[in-house]
Short mmCIF file of C-alpha atoms and ligand atoms in Angstrom, two decimals:
data_model
loop_
_atom_site.label_atom_id
_atom_site.label_comp_id
_atom_site.label_asym_id
_atom_site.label_seq_id
_atom_site.Cartn_x
_atom_site.Cartn_y
_atom_site.Cartn_z
CA MET A 1 0.00 0.00 0.00
CA LEU A 2 1.23 3.46 -0.80
CA VAL A 3 0.09 6.13 1.63
CA GLY A 4 1.02 9.77 2.17
CA PRO A 5 -0.27 13.26 1.54
CA SER A 6 -1.96 14.30 -1.71
CA GLY A 7 0.62 15.51 -4.20
CA ALA A 8 3.39 13.24 -2.86
CA GLY A 9 3.16 11.21 -6.07
CA LYS A 10 1.58 7.95 -4.84
CA THR A 11 -0.62 7.53 -7.92
CA THR A 12 2.24 8.22 -10.34
CA ILE A 13 4.60 5.84 -8.52
CA ALA A 14 1.95 3.09 -8.45
CA ALA A 15 1.21 3.53 -12.17
CA ARG A 16 4.91 3.53 -13.10
CA LEU A 17 5.57 0.45 -10.95
CA VAL A 18 2.85 -1.47 -12.79
CA GLU A 19 4.04 -0.14 -16.16
CA ARG A 20 7.63 -1.20 -15.50
CA HIS A 21 6.71 -4.57 -14.03
CA ALA A 22 3.47 -5.59 -15.71
CA GLY A 23 2.44 -9.06 -14.60
CA ARG A 24 4.23 -8.65 -11.29
CA PHE A 25 2.08 -5.84 -9.89
CA ALA A 26 -1.55 -4.86 -10.52
CA LEU A 27 -3.37 -1.70 -9.43
CA SER A 28 -6.38 -1.87 -7.16
CA VAL A 29 -9.04 0.29 -8.80
CA SER A 30 -11.04 2.08 -6.09
CA ALA A 31 -14.60 3.34 -6.16
CA THR A 32 -15.06 7.08 -5.64
CA THR A 33 -17.78 9.72 -5.62
CA ARG A 34 -15.28 12.33 -6.91
CA VAL A 35 -15.82 13.62 -10.45
CA PRO A 36 -13.26 12.34 -12.98
CA ARG A 37 -10.36 14.62 -13.95
CA PRO A 38 -10.11 15.19 -17.72
CA VAL A 39 -7.37 12.56 -18.15
CA GLU A 40 -9.11 9.91 -16.08
CA GLU A 41 -11.07 6.94 -17.36
CA ASP A 42 -13.86 5.11 -15.59
CA GLY A 43 -12.76 1.57 -14.70
CA ARG A 44 -9.05 2.33 -15.24
CA ASP A 45 -8.34 5.12 -12.74
CA TYR A 46 -11.40 4.71 -10.53
CA HIS A 47 -14.91 3.35 -10.64
CA PHE A 48 -16.71 6.70 -10.62
CA VAL A 49 -20.03 6.24 -8.84
CA SER A 50 -22.81 8.41 -7.40
CA ARG A 51 -23.08 8.99 -3.65
CA GLY A 52 -26.16 6.73 -3.64
CA ASP A 53 -24.39 3.88 -5.43
CA PHE A 54 -21.37 4.24 -3.13
CA ASP A 55 -23.57 4.01 -0.03
CA GLU A 56 -25.25 0.94 -1.55
CA MET A 57 -21.83 -0.69 -2.04
CA VAL A 58 -21.02 0.02 1.62
CA ARG A 59 -24.37 -1.47 2.75
CA ALA A 60 -23.86 -4.55 0.59
CA GLY A 61 -20.39 -5.12 2.12
CA GLU A 62 -18.73 -4.74 -1.27
CA LEU A 63 -15.98 -2.44 0.06
CA ALA A 64 -13.12 -3.73 2.21
CA GLU A 65 -12.60 -0.21 3.56
CA TRP A 66 -13.66 3.30 2.75
CA ALA A 67 -12.90 6.83 3.87
CA GLU A 68 -14.05 10.34 3.19
CA VAL A 69 -11.15 12.38 1.85
CA HIS A 70 -11.40 16.02 0.72
CA GLY A 71 -15.20 15.77 1.10
CA GLU A 72 -15.54 12.79 -1.30
CA ARG A 73 -15.79 9.07 -0.61
CA TYR A 74 -13.19 6.54 -1.71
CA GLY A 75 -13.23 2.78 -1.11
CA THR A 76 -11.42 -0.42 -2.01
CA PRO A 77 -13.60 -3.14 -3.53
CA ALA A 78 -13.36 -6.21 -1.27
CA ASP A 79 -12.67 -8.38 -4.34
CA ASN A 80 -9.38 -6.49 -4.84
CA LEU A 81 -8.04 -7.91 -1.57
CA VAL A 82 -8.82 -11.54 -2.37
CA PRO A 83 -5.42 -13.20 -2.86
CA GLY A 84 -4.80 -14.21 -6.45
CA PRO A 85 -3.10 -17.43 -7.56
CA GLU A 86 0.37 -18.21 -6.20
CA GLY A 87 2.92 -16.26 -8.24
CA GLY A 88 0.22 -13.90 -9.56
CA PRO A 89 0.55 -10.10 -9.45
CA VAL A 90 0.90 -8.26 -6.15
CA THR A 91 -1.96 -5.77 -5.68
CA VAL A 92 -0.91 -2.14 -5.21
CA LEU A 93 -3.22 0.17 -3.27
CA ASP A 94 -2.98 3.97 -3.41
CA ILE A 95 -5.00 4.87 -0.39
CA ASP A 96 -5.41 7.35 2.47
CA VAL A 97 -4.00 6.64 5.94
CA HIS A 98 -7.38 5.77 7.47
CA GLY A 99 -8.13 3.28 4.71
CA ALA A 100 -4.65 1.80 5.09
CA ARG A 101 -5.25 1.15 8.78
CA GLN A 102 -8.48 -0.69 7.94
CA VAL A 103 -6.71 -2.83 5.33
CA MET A 104 -3.89 -3.61 7.82
CA GLU A 105 -6.50 -5.07 10.16
CA ARG A 106 -7.79 -7.35 7.42
CA VAL A 107 -4.43 -8.17 5.90
CA PRO A 108 -1.78 -7.83 8.65
CA SER A 109 1.00 -8.91 6.30
CA ALA A 110 0.34 -5.97 3.93
CA LEU A 111 3.36 -3.75 3.28
CA VAL A 112 2.68 -0.06 3.87
CA ILE A 113 5.01 2.57 2.44
CA PHE A 114 4.65 6.27 3.32
CA ILE A 115 5.51 8.52 0.38
CA LEU A 116 6.84 12.00 1.14
CA PRO A 117 7.37 14.85 -1.32
CA PRO A 118 10.99 16.08 -1.40
CA GLY A 119 10.21 19.59 -0.15
CA PRO A 120 7.41 22.10 0.29
CA ASP A 121 7.99 24.05 -2.95
CA GLU A 122 8.01 20.99 -5.21
CA TRP A 123 5.02 19.61 -3.34
CA ILE A 124 2.77 22.64 -3.54
CA GLY A 125 3.96 23.20 -7.11
CA ARG A 126 2.88 19.64 -8.01
CA LEU A 127 -0.52 20.06 -6.39
CA ALA A 128 -1.12 23.40 -8.07
CA GLY A 129 0.43 22.24 -11.35
CA ARG A 130 -2.23 19.62 -12.01
CA GLY A 131 -4.27 22.59 -13.13
CA THR A 132 -7.47 20.68 -12.45
CA GLU A 133 -8.26 22.08 -9.01
CA SER A 134 -9.20 25.58 -7.88
CA PRO A 135 -7.06 27.41 -5.28
CA ARG A 136 -9.82 26.64 -2.79
CA GLU A 137 -9.68 22.91 -3.59
CA ILE A 138 -5.87 22.87 -3.39
CA ALA A 139 -6.09 24.59 0.02
CA ARG A 140 -8.56 21.93 1.14
CA ARG A 141 -6.19 19.18 -0.06
CA LEU A 142 -3.31 20.81 1.82
CA ARG A 143 -5.40 20.82 5.00
CA THR A 144 -6.05 17.10 4.62
CA ALA A 145 -2.38 16.61 3.75
CA LEU A 146 -1.38 18.23 7.05
CA ARG A 147 -3.40 15.59 8.88
CA GLU A 148 -1.82 12.82 6.81
CA LEU A 149 1.66 14.19 7.54
CA ALA A 150 0.93 14.15 11.25
CA GLU A 151 0.45 10.36 10.94
CA ALA A 152 3.86 9.79 9.34
CA PRO A 153 5.69 8.93 12.61
CA SER A 154 3.45 5.89 13.11
CA PHE A 155 4.77 4.27 9.91
CA ASN A 156 8.17 2.70 9.50
CA ARG A 157 8.80 2.62 5.76
CA PHE A 158 9.32 5.93 3.98
CA ILE A 159 10.26 6.98 0.49
CA VAL A 160 11.07 10.57 -0.43
CA ASN A 161 9.81 11.03 -3.97
CA ALA A 162 12.47 13.31 -5.46
CA ASP A 163 12.77 11.29 -8.68
CA LEU A 164 10.10 8.95 -10.06
CA GLU A 165 12.38 6.12 -11.25
CA HIS A 166 14.34 6.14 -7.99
CA ALA A 167 11.10 6.11 -6.02
CA VAL A 168 9.90 3.07 -8.01
CA ASP A 169 13.26 1.36 -7.39
CA ALA A 170 12.89 2.09 -3.67
CA VAL A 171 9.38 0.58 -3.61
CA LEU A 172 10.73 -2.53 -5.35
CA ALA A 173 13.56 -2.80 -2.83
CA LEU A 174 11.08 -2.64 0.05
CA VAL A 175 8.80 -5.24 -1.59
CA GLU A 176 11.79 -7.52 -2.06
CA GLY A 177 12.81 -7.01 1.55
CA ALA A 178 16.07 -5.36 0.56
CA GLY A 179 15.06 -1.88 1.68
CA ARG A 180 15.65 -0.70 5.18
CA GLU A 181 12.85 -0.27 7.64
CA ARG A 182 13.37 2.87 9.62
CA GLY A 183 11.55 4.95 12.11
CA ALA A 184 11.04 8.63 11.44
CA SER A 185 14.70 9.65 11.68
CA ARG A 186 15.85 13.20 12.32
CA GLY A 187 16.06 13.80 8.55
CA PHE A 188 12.47 12.70 8.07
CA ALA A 189 11.27 14.67 11.06
CA SER A 190 12.84 17.86 9.71
CA LEU A 191 11.45 17.18 6.20
CA CYS A 192 7.99 16.72 7.74
CA ARG A 193 8.37 19.99 9.66
CA ALA A 194 9.40 21.84 6.48
CA LEU A 195 6.45 20.34 4.59
CA GLU A 196 4.10 21.30 7.38
CA ALA A 197 5.33 24.90 7.45
CA GLY A 198 5.10 25.08 3.63
CA ALA A 199 1.57 23.70 3.66
CA ARG A 200 0.47 26.23 6.27
CA SER A 201 1.80 29.20 4.34
CA GLY A 202 0.46 27.69 1.09
CA ILE A 203 -3.00 27.44 2.62
CA GLU A 204 -2.86 31.09 3.69
CA ARG A 205 -1.81 32.20 0.21
CA LEU A 206 -4.38 30.02 -1.57
CA GLU A 207 -7.19 31.09 0.70
CA ALA A 208 -6.34 34.71 0.10
CA ALA A 209 -6.48 33.97 -3.66
CA GLY A 210 -9.56 31.78 -3.75
CA GLY A 211 -11.70 32.45 -0.72
CA ALA A 212 -11.62 30.79 2.69
CA VAL A 213 -12.30 27.09 3.18
CA SER A 214 -14.65 26.80 6.10
CA ALA A 215 -13.55 24.82 9.15
CA GLY A 216 -13.93 21.06 8.92
CA GLN A 217 -14.34 20.86 5.14
CA GLY A 218 -10.94 19.31 4.68
CA ASP A 219 -11.53 16.58 7.25
CA THR A 220 -11.37 12.88 6.62
CA ASN A 221 -13.91 10.68 8.37
CA GLY A 222 -11.35 9.20 10.77
P1 5GP B 301 -7.45 11.70 -5.55
O1 5GP B 301 -8.76 12.44 -5.50
O2 5GP B 301 -6.30 12.67 -5.59
O3 5GP B 301 -7.40 10.68 -6.65
O4 5GP B 301 -7.30 10.89 -4.20
C1 5GP B 301 -7.49 11.51 -2.97
C2 5GP B 301 -7.03 10.62 -1.84
O5 5GP B 301 -7.86 9.45 -1.75
C3 5GP B 301 -5.61 10.09 -2.01
O6 5GP B 301 -4.94 10.21 -0.75
C4 5GP B 301 -5.81 8.63 -2.34
O7 5GP B 301 -4.72 7.85 -1.92
C5 5GP B 301 -7.06 8.33 -1.55
N1 5GP B 301 -7.73 7.12 -2.04
C6 5GP B 301 -7.86 6.71 -3.32
N2 5GP B 301 -8.53 5.55 -3.38
C7 5GP B 301 -8.82 5.22 -2.09
C8 5GP B 301 -9.51 4.11 -1.50
O8 5GP B 301 -9.97 3.17 -2.15
N3 5GP B 301 -9.65 4.13 -0.16
C9 5GP B 301 -9.15 5.13 0.61
N4 5GP B 301 -9.32 5.03 1.92
N5 5GP B 301 -8.49 6.18 0.09
C10 5GP B 301 -8.32 6.22 -1.24
#
């Protein structure tokens, strides 16, 4: 599972991992109530569903976990966690921290890797550079990201995504057991502090540009 704040590059790393090692890894396609971005395809990036259909999936027990992130619902179809045949592809989940904790309860052996952006400027630049979200929406995502960052110390596998191919190599090394497990070292702690400070000033700037986000709107359901 890849976890970490929005804009850290989880989705891009997961996609590149599967592209480079097709047959060895497969993406878990989540259900979401969010509207598709222009480049996204239903069934490939997400199963885009209405709020009513999502709630029906929850009631029917079709989701292994779900969470509300940035005011929208996201969930992992339970079928995606059913182990495939021996030697079949490893399923890769790109998921929020709350969802990851739920999956860890179901599948204790699951590997969880926390992805961090290399620094505040690159991070906020990446979030803003998608060009698909308003300043207000980016500010909301940064608020949620601050909460996700606060959870980082409870994980023990981190990758700083400064370069996509290196990040994919680092994921592979961790999957193969060659990577080092480490607690949040001083380097990580200071990176997290820098990211936090950058997010806070980014939020102030974005809110000044796009109108205030009212309290609580950036919350997850956990
Ligand atoms: P985005 O809207 O940028 O695609 O995703 C927003 C957040 O939702 C990201 O942190 C992503 O990892 C998370 N997410 C995507 N799919 C799922 C899912 O199935 N379950 C949970 N809990 N979070 C998800």
